[in-house]
Short mmCIF file of C-alpha atoms in Angstrom, two decimals:
data_model
loop_
_atom_site.label_atom_id
_atom_site.label_comp_id
_atom_site.label_asym_id
_atom_site.label_seq_id
_atom_site.Cartn_x
_atom_site.Cartn_y
_atom_site.Cartn_z
CA UNK E 1 -19.63 -25.43 117.61
CA UNK E 2 -22.39 -27.47 115.94
CA UNK E 3 -24.39 -25.38 113.43
CA UNK E 4 -27.73 -26.26 115.03
CA UNK E 5 -26.60 -25.56 118.59
CA UNK E 6 -25.03 -22.23 117.59
CA UNK E 7 -28.22 -21.19 115.81
CA UNK E 8 -30.36 -22.22 118.78
CA UNK E 9 -28.20 -20.34 121.30
CA UNK E 10 -28.04 -17.01 119.48
CA UNK E 11 -31.60 -17.00 118.15
CA UNK E 12 -32.75 -17.78 121.70
CA UNK E 13 -30.87 -14.71 122.91
CA UNK E 14 -32.69 -12.76 120.25
CA UNK E 15 -36.06 -14.19 121.22
CA UNK E 16 -35.45 -13.36 124.89
CA UNK E 17 -34.64 -9.75 124.06
CA UNK E 18 -37.29 -9.25 121.40
CA UNK E 19 -40.27 -10.64 123.33
CA UNK E 20 -39.23 -9.06 126.59
CA UNK E 21 -39.07 -5.65 124.98
CA UNK E 22 -42.51 -6.15 123.41
CA UNK E 23 -44.06 -5.73 126.88
CA UNK E 24 -42.19 -2.49 127.52
CA UNK E 25 -45.00 -0.19 126.42
CA UNK E 26 -47.83 -2.00 128.30
CA UNK E 27 -45.75 -1.59 131.48
CA UNK E 28 -44.92 2.04 130.71
CA UNK E 29 -48.62 2.80 130.18
CA UNK E 30 -49.03 2.61 133.96
CA UNK E 31 -46.38 5.39 134.26
CA UNK E 32 -47.43 7.54 131.30
CA UNK E 33 -51.07 7.57 132.43
CA UNK E 34 -49.97 9.56 135.51
CA UNK E 35 -48.56 12.39 133.36
CA UNK E 36 -50.97 15.36 133.29
CA UNK E 37 -52.98 15.52 130.06
CA UNK E 38 -52.19 11.93 128.99
CA UNK E 39 -55.25 9.69 128.82
CA UNK E 40 -55.46 5.89 128.77
CA UNK E 41 -57.40 6.06 125.51
CA UNK E 42 -54.61 8.11 123.87
CA UNK E 43 -51.98 5.64 125.07
CA UNK E 44 -54.04 2.78 123.69
CA UNK E 45 -54.19 4.51 120.34
CA UNK E 46 -50.40 4.90 120.32
CA UNK E 47 -50.02 1.20 121.19
CA UNK E 48 -51.77 0.44 117.90
CA UNK E 49 -48.85 2.02 116.02
CA UNK E 50 -46.16 -0.51 116.89
CA UNK E 51 -48.46 -3.50 116.48
CA UNK E 52 -49.71 -2.29 113.09
CA UNK E 53 -46.24 -1.45 111.79
CA UNK E 54 -44.81 -4.76 112.95
CA UNK E 55 -47.59 -6.63 111.18
CA UNK E 56 -47.40 -4.65 107.96
CA UNK E 57 -43.60 -4.76 107.69
CA UNK E 58 -43.05 -8.43 108.60
CA UNK E 59 -44.07 -9.79 105.20
CA UNK E 60 -41.87 -7.52 103.02
CA UNK E 61 -38.97 -8.06 105.44
CA UNK E 62 -39.57 -11.81 105.32
CA UNK E 63 -39.66 -11.72 101.50
CA UNK E 64 -36.42 -9.71 101.48
CA UNK E 65 -34.80 -12.24 103.84
CA UNK E 66 -35.85 -15.14 101.57
CA UNK E 67 -34.21 -13.45 98.58
CA UNK E 68 -31.00 -12.19 100.19
CA UNK E 69 -30.01 -14.87 102.74
CA UNK E 70 -28.83 -12.20 105.20
CA UNK E 71 -30.70 -13.54 108.20
CA UNK E 72 -28.03 -12.81 110.83
CA UNK E 73 -27.74 -9.14 109.90
CA UNK E 74 -31.49 -8.64 109.69
CA UNK E 75 -32.19 -10.37 113.00
CA UNK E 76 -29.53 -8.33 114.81
CA UNK E 77 -30.77 -5.15 113.13
CA UNK E 78 -34.25 -5.76 114.54
CA UNK E 79 -32.92 -6.18 118.08
CA UNK E 80 -30.85 -3.00 117.71
CA UNK E 81 -33.85 -0.98 116.57
CA UNK E 82 -35.76 -2.37 119.57
CA UNK E 83 -33.03 -0.92 121.75
CA UNK E 84 -33.19 2.53 120.16
CA UNK E 85 -36.95 2.56 120.74
CA UNK E 86 -36.38 2.27 124.49
CA UNK E 87 -34.33 5.46 124.39
CA UNK E 88 -37.25 7.28 122.78
CA UNK E 89 -39.62 5.96 125.45
CA UNK E 90 -37.31 7.43 128.13
CA UNK E 91 -37.67 11.03 126.87
CA UNK E 92 -41.04 11.79 128.59
CA UNK E 93 -39.37 11.33 131.97
CA UNK E 94 -36.94 14.11 131.07
CA UNK E 95 -39.54 16.53 129.73
CA UNK E 96 -43.30 15.99 130.03
CA UNK E 97 -43.91 18.37 127.12
CA UNK E 98 -42.23 15.86 124.78
CA UNK E 99 -44.37 12.93 125.90
CA UNK E 100 -46.55 12.54 122.83
CA UNK E 101 -43.91 12.99 120.09
CA UNK E 102 -41.34 10.84 121.89
CA UNK E 103 -43.64 7.89 122.56
CA UNK E 104 -44.96 8.10 118.98
CA UNK E 105 -41.36 7.90 117.71
CA UNK E 106 -40.69 5.09 120.19
CA UNK E 107 -43.75 3.19 118.95
CA UNK E 108 -42.69 3.55 115.31
CA UNK E 109 -39.20 2.24 116.12
CA UNK E 110 -40.60 -0.55 118.28
CA UNK E 111 -42.95 -1.63 115.48
CA UNK E 112 -40.09 -1.65 112.97
CA UNK E 113 -37.81 -3.56 115.34
CA UNK E 114 -40.46 -6.12 116.25
CA UNK E 115 -41.11 -6.99 112.58
CA UNK E 116 -37.80 -8.85 112.17
CA UNK E 117 -37.41 -11.56 114.77
CA UNK E 118 -40.21 -14.12 114.49
CA UNK E 119 -40.19 -14.93 110.76
CA UNK E 120 -36.39 -14.80 110.55
CA UNK E 121 -35.70 -16.57 113.85
CA UNK E 122 -38.07 -19.39 112.91
CA UNK E 123 -36.37 -19.78 109.53
CA UNK E 124 -32.89 -19.98 111.08
CA UNK E 125 -34.11 -22.76 113.38
CA UNK E 126 -35.88 -24.75 110.66
CA UNK E 127 -32.86 -24.40 108.36
CA UNK E 128 -30.49 -25.59 111.09
CA UNK E 129 -32.32 -28.78 112.12
CA UNK E 130 -33.95 -31.75 110.45
CA UNK E 131 -37.67 -31.28 109.94
CA UNK E 132 -38.62 -33.98 112.46
CA UNK E 133 -36.92 -32.07 115.31
CA UNK E 134 -37.25 -28.48 114.05
CA UNK E 135 -40.65 -27.86 115.67
CA UNK E 136 -39.33 -29.13 119.00
CA UNK E 137 -36.37 -26.77 118.68
CA UNK E 138 -38.79 -23.93 117.92
CA UNK E 139 -40.43 -24.74 121.25
CA UNK E 140 -37.11 -24.57 123.11
CA UNK E 141 -36.27 -21.33 121.32
CA UNK E 142 -39.72 -19.98 122.10
CA UNK E 143 -39.29 -20.71 125.80
CA UNK E 144 -36.57 -18.05 125.90
CA UNK E 145 -39.04 -15.59 124.45
CA UNK E 146 -41.39 -16.57 127.27
CA UNK E 147 -38.62 -16.03 129.82
CA UNK E 148 -38.15 -12.55 128.35
CA UNK E 149 -41.86 -11.79 128.66
CA UNK E 150 -41.89 -13.18 132.20
CA UNK E 151 -38.92 -11.31 133.62
CA UNK E 152 -38.84 -8.06 131.63
CA UNK E 153 -41.83 -6.40 133.33
CA UNK E 154 -40.17 -6.97 136.71
CA UNK E 155 -36.77 -5.92 135.38
CA UNK E 156 -38.22 -2.73 133.89
CA UNK E 157 -39.96 -1.74 137.12
CA UNK E 158 -36.94 -2.69 139.27
CA UNK E 159 -34.36 -0.90 137.11
CA UNK E 160 -36.50 2.24 136.93
CA UNK E 161 -36.96 2.11 140.71
CA UNK E 162 -33.23 1.67 141.45
CA UNK E 163 -31.69 3.94 138.79
CA UNK E 164 -34.56 6.31 138.13
CA UNK E 165 -37.04 6.33 135.29
CA UNK E 166 -34.77 7.84 132.63
CA UNK E 167 -31.46 6.19 133.52
CA UNK E 168 -33.17 2.84 134.00
CA UNK E 169 -34.63 2.89 130.50
CA UNK E 170 -31.32 3.99 128.98
CA UNK E 171 -29.64 1.01 130.66
CA UNK E 172 -32.16 -1.29 129.00
CA UNK E 173 -31.45 0.43 125.68
CA UNK E 174 -27.71 -0.23 125.98
CA UNK E 175 -28.33 -3.84 126.96
CA UNK E 176 -30.36 -4.42 123.79
CA UNK E 177 -27.75 -2.75 121.58
CA UNK E 178 -25.00 -4.92 123.10
CA UNK E 179 -27.11 -8.05 122.60
CA UNK E 180 -27.64 -7.10 118.94
CA UNK E 181 -23.87 -7.03 118.42
CA UNK E 182 -23.39 -10.36 120.22
CA UNK E 183 -26.16 -12.02 118.20
CA UNK E 184 -24.72 -10.83 114.90
CA UNK E 185 -21.25 -12.04 115.91
CA UNK E 186 -22.64 -15.47 116.76
CA UNK E 187 -24.70 -15.90 113.59
CA UNK E 188 -22.66 -13.94 111.03
CA UNK E 189 -21.53 -17.14 109.25
CA UNK E 190 -25.03 -18.60 109.07
CA UNK E 191 -26.31 -19.39 105.59
CA UNK E 192 -29.46 -21.24 104.71
CA UNK E 193 -28.70 -24.90 103.94
CA UNK E 194 -25.17 -24.53 102.56
CA UNK E 195 -25.57 -27.79 100.61
CA UNK E 196 -28.27 -26.28 98.38
CA UNK E 197 -27.27 -24.16 95.38
CA UNK E 198 -27.77 -20.45 95.99
CA UNK E 199 -30.45 -20.19 93.32
CA UNK E 200 -32.43 -22.97 94.97
CA UNK E 201 -31.99 -21.44 98.42
CA UNK E 202 -33.26 -17.98 97.73
CA UNK E 203 -34.84 -18.17 94.30
CA UNK E 204 -36.18 -15.30 92.26
CA UNK E 205 -39.04 -13.10 93.32
CA UNK E 206 -41.22 -14.73 90.63
CA UNK E 207 -40.41 -18.24 91.88
CA UNK E 208 -41.20 -17.27 95.49
CA UNK E 209 -44.52 -15.71 94.48
CA UNK E 210 -45.38 -18.82 92.49
CA UNK E 211 -44.77 -21.06 95.50
CA UNK E 212 -46.76 -18.75 97.78
CA UNK E 213 -49.67 -18.93 95.34
CA UNK E 214 -49.61 -22.74 95.42
CA UNK E 215 -50.05 -22.65 99.19
CA UNK E 216 -52.21 -19.53 99.27
CA UNK E 217 -55.43 -21.27 100.38
CA UNK E 218 -53.79 -22.79 103.43
CA UNK E 219 -51.80 -19.65 104.28
CA UNK E 220 -54.66 -17.20 103.87
CA UNK E 221 -57.19 -19.24 105.84
CA UNK E 222 -54.72 -19.84 108.67
CA UNK E 223 -53.76 -16.16 108.65
CA UNK E 224 -57.42 -15.13 108.84
CA UNK E 225 -58.03 -17.38 111.86
CA UNK E 226 -54.84 -16.16 113.54
CA UNK E 227 -55.84 -12.54 112.81
CA UNK E 228 -59.16 -12.86 114.67
CA UNK E 229 -57.53 -14.81 117.50
CA UNK E 230 -54.82 -12.13 117.82
CA UNK E 231 -57.44 -9.39 118.03
CA UNK E 232 -58.62 -11.03 121.24
CA UNK E 233 -55.18 -11.90 122.62
CA UNK E 234 -53.25 -8.67 122.01
CA UNK E 235 -56.24 -6.45 122.67
CA UNK E 236 -56.60 -7.90 126.14
CA UNK E 237 -52.98 -8.38 127.20
CA UNK E 238 -52.08 -4.77 126.41
CA UNK E 239 -54.34 -3.57 129.23
CA UNK E 240 -54.06 -6.46 131.70
CA UNK E 241 -51.26 -4.77 133.75
CA UNK E 242 -53.39 -1.60 133.97
CA UNK E 243 -56.51 -3.62 134.83
CA UNK E 244 -54.74 -5.55 137.60
CA UNK E 245 -53.23 -2.33 138.95
CA UNK E 246 -56.72 -0.84 139.26
CA UNK E 247 -58.12 -3.99 140.90
CA UNK E 248 -55.38 -4.46 143.50
CA UNK E 249 -54.19 -0.84 143.75
CA UNK E 250 -50.58 -1.96 143.36
CA UNK E 251 -48.38 -1.78 140.28
CA UNK E 252 -45.88 -4.13 141.92
CA UNK E 253 -48.53 -6.77 142.62
CA UNK E 254 -49.93 -6.45 139.11
CA UNK E 255 -46.50 -6.93 137.53
CA UNK E 256 -45.83 -9.89 139.84
CA UNK E 257 -49.02 -11.64 138.69
CA UNK E 258 -48.15 -11.06 135.04
CA UNK E 259 -44.57 -12.23 135.58
CA UNK E 260 -45.53 -15.42 137.42
CA UNK E 261 -48.15 -16.22 134.82
CA UNK E 262 -45.76 -15.72 131.92
CA UNK E 263 -43.31 -18.15 133.53
CA UNK E 264 -45.75 -20.95 132.64
CA UNK E 265 -45.13 -20.29 128.94
CA UNK E 266 -41.43 -21.02 129.49
CA UNK E 267 -42.49 -24.66 129.87
CA UNK E 268 -45.46 -24.33 127.53
CA UNK E 269 -43.37 -23.46 124.47
CA UNK E 270 -41.31 -26.69 124.30
CA UNK E 271 -44.33 -28.71 125.48
CA UNK E 272 -46.61 -27.44 122.74
CA UNK E 273 -43.75 -27.61 120.24
CA UNK E 274 -43.50 -31.34 120.97
CA UNK E 275 -47.28 -31.73 120.74
CA UNK E 276 -47.25 -29.98 117.37
CA UNK E 277 -44.62 -32.43 116.15
CA UNK E 278 -46.61 -35.39 117.45
CA UNK E 279 -50.19 -34.45 116.60
CA UNK E 280 -49.82 -31.83 113.87
CA UNK E 281 -50.26 -28.07 113.97
CA UNK E 282 -53.97 -27.98 113.15
CA UNK E 283 -55.03 -29.88 116.28
CA UNK E 284 -52.79 -27.87 118.59
CA UNK E 285 -53.86 -24.52 117.12
CA UNK E 286 -57.46 -25.59 117.76
CA UNK E 287 -56.74 -26.69 121.33
CA UNK E 288 -54.78 -23.59 122.36
CA UNK E 289 -57.34 -21.22 120.82
CA UNK E 290 -60.25 -22.79 122.71
CA UNK E 291 -58.43 -22.95 126.06
CA UNK E 292 -57.19 -19.36 125.82
CA UNK E 293 -60.75 -18.07 125.46
CA UNK E 294 -62.11 -20.16 128.34
CA UNK E 295 -59.25 -19.35 130.73
CA UNK E 296 -59.49 -15.60 130.08
CA UNK E 297 -63.21 -15.69 130.77
CA UNK E 298 -62.45 -17.32 134.15
CA UNK E 299 -59.74 -14.70 134.80
CA UNK E 300 -62.28 -11.90 134.43
CA UNK E 301 -64.97 -13.69 136.42
CA UNK E 302 -62.62 -14.26 139.37
CA UNK E 303 -60.76 -10.95 139.02
CA UNK E 304 -61.40 -9.98 142.66
CA UNK E 305 -59.96 -13.27 143.91
CA UNK E 306 -56.20 -13.00 143.59
CA UNK E 307 -55.64 -16.78 143.77
CA UNK E 308 -58.27 -17.90 141.26
CA UNK E 309 -57.66 -15.00 138.89
CA UNK E 310 -53.91 -15.67 139.07
CA UNK E 311 -54.40 -19.35 138.27
CA UNK E 312 -56.74 -18.53 135.39
CA UNK E 313 -54.34 -16.01 133.92
CA UNK E 314 -51.46 -18.49 134.29
CA UNK E 315 -53.42 -21.05 132.25
CA UNK E 316 -54.18 -18.34 129.70
CA UNK E 317 -50.48 -17.44 129.42
CA UNK E 318 -49.47 -21.13 129.27
CA UNK E 319 -51.50 -21.81 126.12
CA UNK E 320 -51.50 -18.35 124.57
CA UNK E 321 -47.79 -17.60 124.59
CA UNK E 322 -46.85 -20.90 123.01
CA UNK E 323 -47.91 -19.61 119.61
CA UNK E 324 -44.38 -19.40 118.18
CA UNK E 325 -43.69 -23.16 117.89
CA UNK E 326 -47.36 -23.99 117.27
CA UNK E 327 -48.14 -21.51 114.50
CA UNK E 328 -44.75 -21.37 112.81
CA UNK E 329 -44.13 -25.06 113.45
CA UNK E 330 -47.42 -25.74 111.67
CA UNK E 331 -46.39 -23.54 108.75
CA UNK E 332 -43.05 -25.35 108.60
CA UNK E 333 -44.85 -28.70 108.41
CA UNK E 334 -46.72 -27.59 105.30
CA UNK E 335 -44.82 -25.10 103.14
CA UNK E 336 -41.46 -25.55 101.35
CA UNK E 337 -38.41 -24.00 102.95
CA UNK E 338 -37.84 -21.72 99.97
CA UNK E 339 -40.78 -19.58 101.12
CA UNK E 340 -40.50 -20.24 104.85
CA UNK E 341 -39.73 -16.68 105.97
CA UNK E 342 -42.36 -15.17 103.67
CA UNK E 343 -44.96 -17.63 104.97
CA UNK E 344 -43.89 -17.13 108.59
CA UNK E 345 -44.15 -13.38 108.14
CA UNK E 346 -47.62 -13.63 106.62
CA UNK E 347 -49.01 -15.78 109.43
CA UNK E 348 -47.11 -14.16 112.29
CA UNK E 349 -46.71 -10.61 111.03
CA UNK E 350 -49.98 -9.96 109.23
CA UNK E 351 -52.11 -12.47 111.13
CA UNK E 352 -50.77 -12.40 114.67
CA UNK E 353 -49.27 -8.92 114.92
CA UNK E 354 -51.50 -6.81 112.69
CA UNK E 355 -54.51 -8.64 114.07
CA UNK E 356 -53.28 -7.65 117.51
CA UNK E 357 -53.08 -4.02 116.44
CA UNK E 358 -56.69 -4.10 115.26
CA UNK E 359 -57.64 -5.73 118.57
CA UNK E 360 -56.01 -2.90 120.51
CA UNK E 361 -57.89 -0.37 118.38
CA UNK E 362 -61.17 -2.16 119.08
CA UNK E 363 -60.69 -2.35 122.85
CA UNK E 364 -59.54 1.28 122.85
CA UNK E 365 -62.83 2.14 121.17
CA UNK E 366 -64.77 0.11 123.72
CA UNK E 367 -63.13 2.08 126.54
CA UNK E 368 -64.68 5.28 125.24
CA UNK E 369 -68.13 3.95 126.16
CA UNK E 370 -67.65 1.34 128.91
CA UNK E 371 -65.25 0.47 131.74
CA UNK E 372 -61.96 -1.35 131.19
CA UNK E 373 -63.45 -4.49 132.76
CA UNK E 374 -66.41 -4.43 130.38
CA UNK E 375 -64.07 -3.73 127.45
CA UNK E 376 -62.00 -6.81 128.30
CA UNK E 377 -65.19 -8.84 128.59
CA UNK E 378 -66.42 -7.69 125.17
CA UNK E 379 -63.14 -8.87 123.62
CA UNK E 380 -64.26 -12.44 124.31
CA UNK E 381 -66.47 -12.02 121.23
CA UNK E 382 -63.35 -12.34 119.09
CA UNK E 383 -62.17 -15.40 121.00
CA UNK E 384 -65.51 -17.02 120.17
CA UNK E 385 -65.27 -15.93 116.54
CA UNK E 386 -61.79 -17.48 116.22
CA UNK E 387 -63.05 -20.74 117.70
CA UNK E 388 -65.97 -20.82 115.25
CA UNK E 389 -63.57 -20.27 112.33
CA UNK E 390 -61.19 -23.11 113.28
CA UNK E 391 -62.92 -25.76 111.11
CA UNK E 392 -62.06 -23.67 108.02
CA UNK E 393 -58.36 -24.58 108.31
CA UNK E 394 -57.64 -27.32 105.72
CA UNK E 395 -57.13 -30.79 107.16
CA UNK E 396 -54.20 -33.06 106.35
CA UNK E 397 -55.70 -34.70 103.25
CA UNK E 398 -56.68 -31.32 101.82
CA UNK E 399 -53.14 -30.03 102.40
CA UNK E 400 -51.80 -33.00 100.44
CA UNK E 401 -54.12 -32.04 97.58
CA UNK E 402 -52.61 -28.53 97.64
CA UNK E 403 -49.13 -29.99 97.17
CA UNK E 404 -50.24 -32.36 94.41
CA UNK E 405 -51.98 -29.57 92.50
CA UNK E 406 -48.91 -27.39 92.94
CA UNK E 407 -46.61 -30.24 91.86
CA UNK E 408 -44.44 -29.45 94.85
CA UNK E 409 -42.75 -32.35 96.68
CA UNK E 410 -43.45 -32.77 100.36
CA UNK E 411 -40.86 -30.56 102.06
#
């Protein structure tokens, strides 16, 4: 099988599993909140754990992947740890007294597992295709992550309904463990650009740090903007299923709205991947950030109207959950491949994921003083802040200056 096609198939399986499982805890919040003595504020605090860990661990894992060239093993390991986390999340349904310790353990494992996929998966794709088509392939790959986000909430609820809460979650755990084995089997022979000498492929730690420093201005500014944007995005989406459940008094209806809305990102990922290739990452990051803020504001304003709120949230999901090809495609357009995973991890792990953890902490704090609706509304402050910061991202000519100063050829 063609190297590129093989990489696309098995990384897409990984993206489907990884992103689908990321929504596990937001869905389970609606179940855990019914357990006596478990508050929504406490659950929000626990949600911070897996977001923070994922963000903090992505960069060292990305740096390790750049040095070792063991992408297949690391990617499969992340999916496997995701699976084990589901088993921990099932424990409260066996014994309510174990709720807090088991979901804390589950959150730690989920955060560790979630720190692997995005920087490593993006690197496998960019290493497997020519640069002019790599961003488009990231979009296709990302669409499978969107399918996972779209169908997993429904699958989780349906499996727990049919097989029971505990058995249903254990079935999901076994599915993820089996997928991890399949993914490793499919990618086990993958090596980064086999035509490059090993030293050039991975490089020393000092060489990698030197390259990162040359592109530090671009990477740090982009990461800062993504961090603020993620505070808004993750802070809100964590509690949207709970918010919709309270509005419509139906968990099934709430999950259906989220599922249908996330389907739009299945088409949005390849679409925005193509736009990033055509117009450049800076313009598309700007466009998606602005539209996500506006559409979420409309979603809240029309929250009592199921049609208009559903349409608004669908637009929000369409632009918001296309970040994988846009953000990492943009990074791939700028930085050399030798530091691709490290750079991906910095922007996605520290910026997108850790920023999301801080956003969850902020909205959890808001909920102490105001209603969930008002808390979601206050999070629009961070959407506005991210929009205001967009002009700080270096433009094309300034990026060229970075490369000239660094004496690094255009990758």
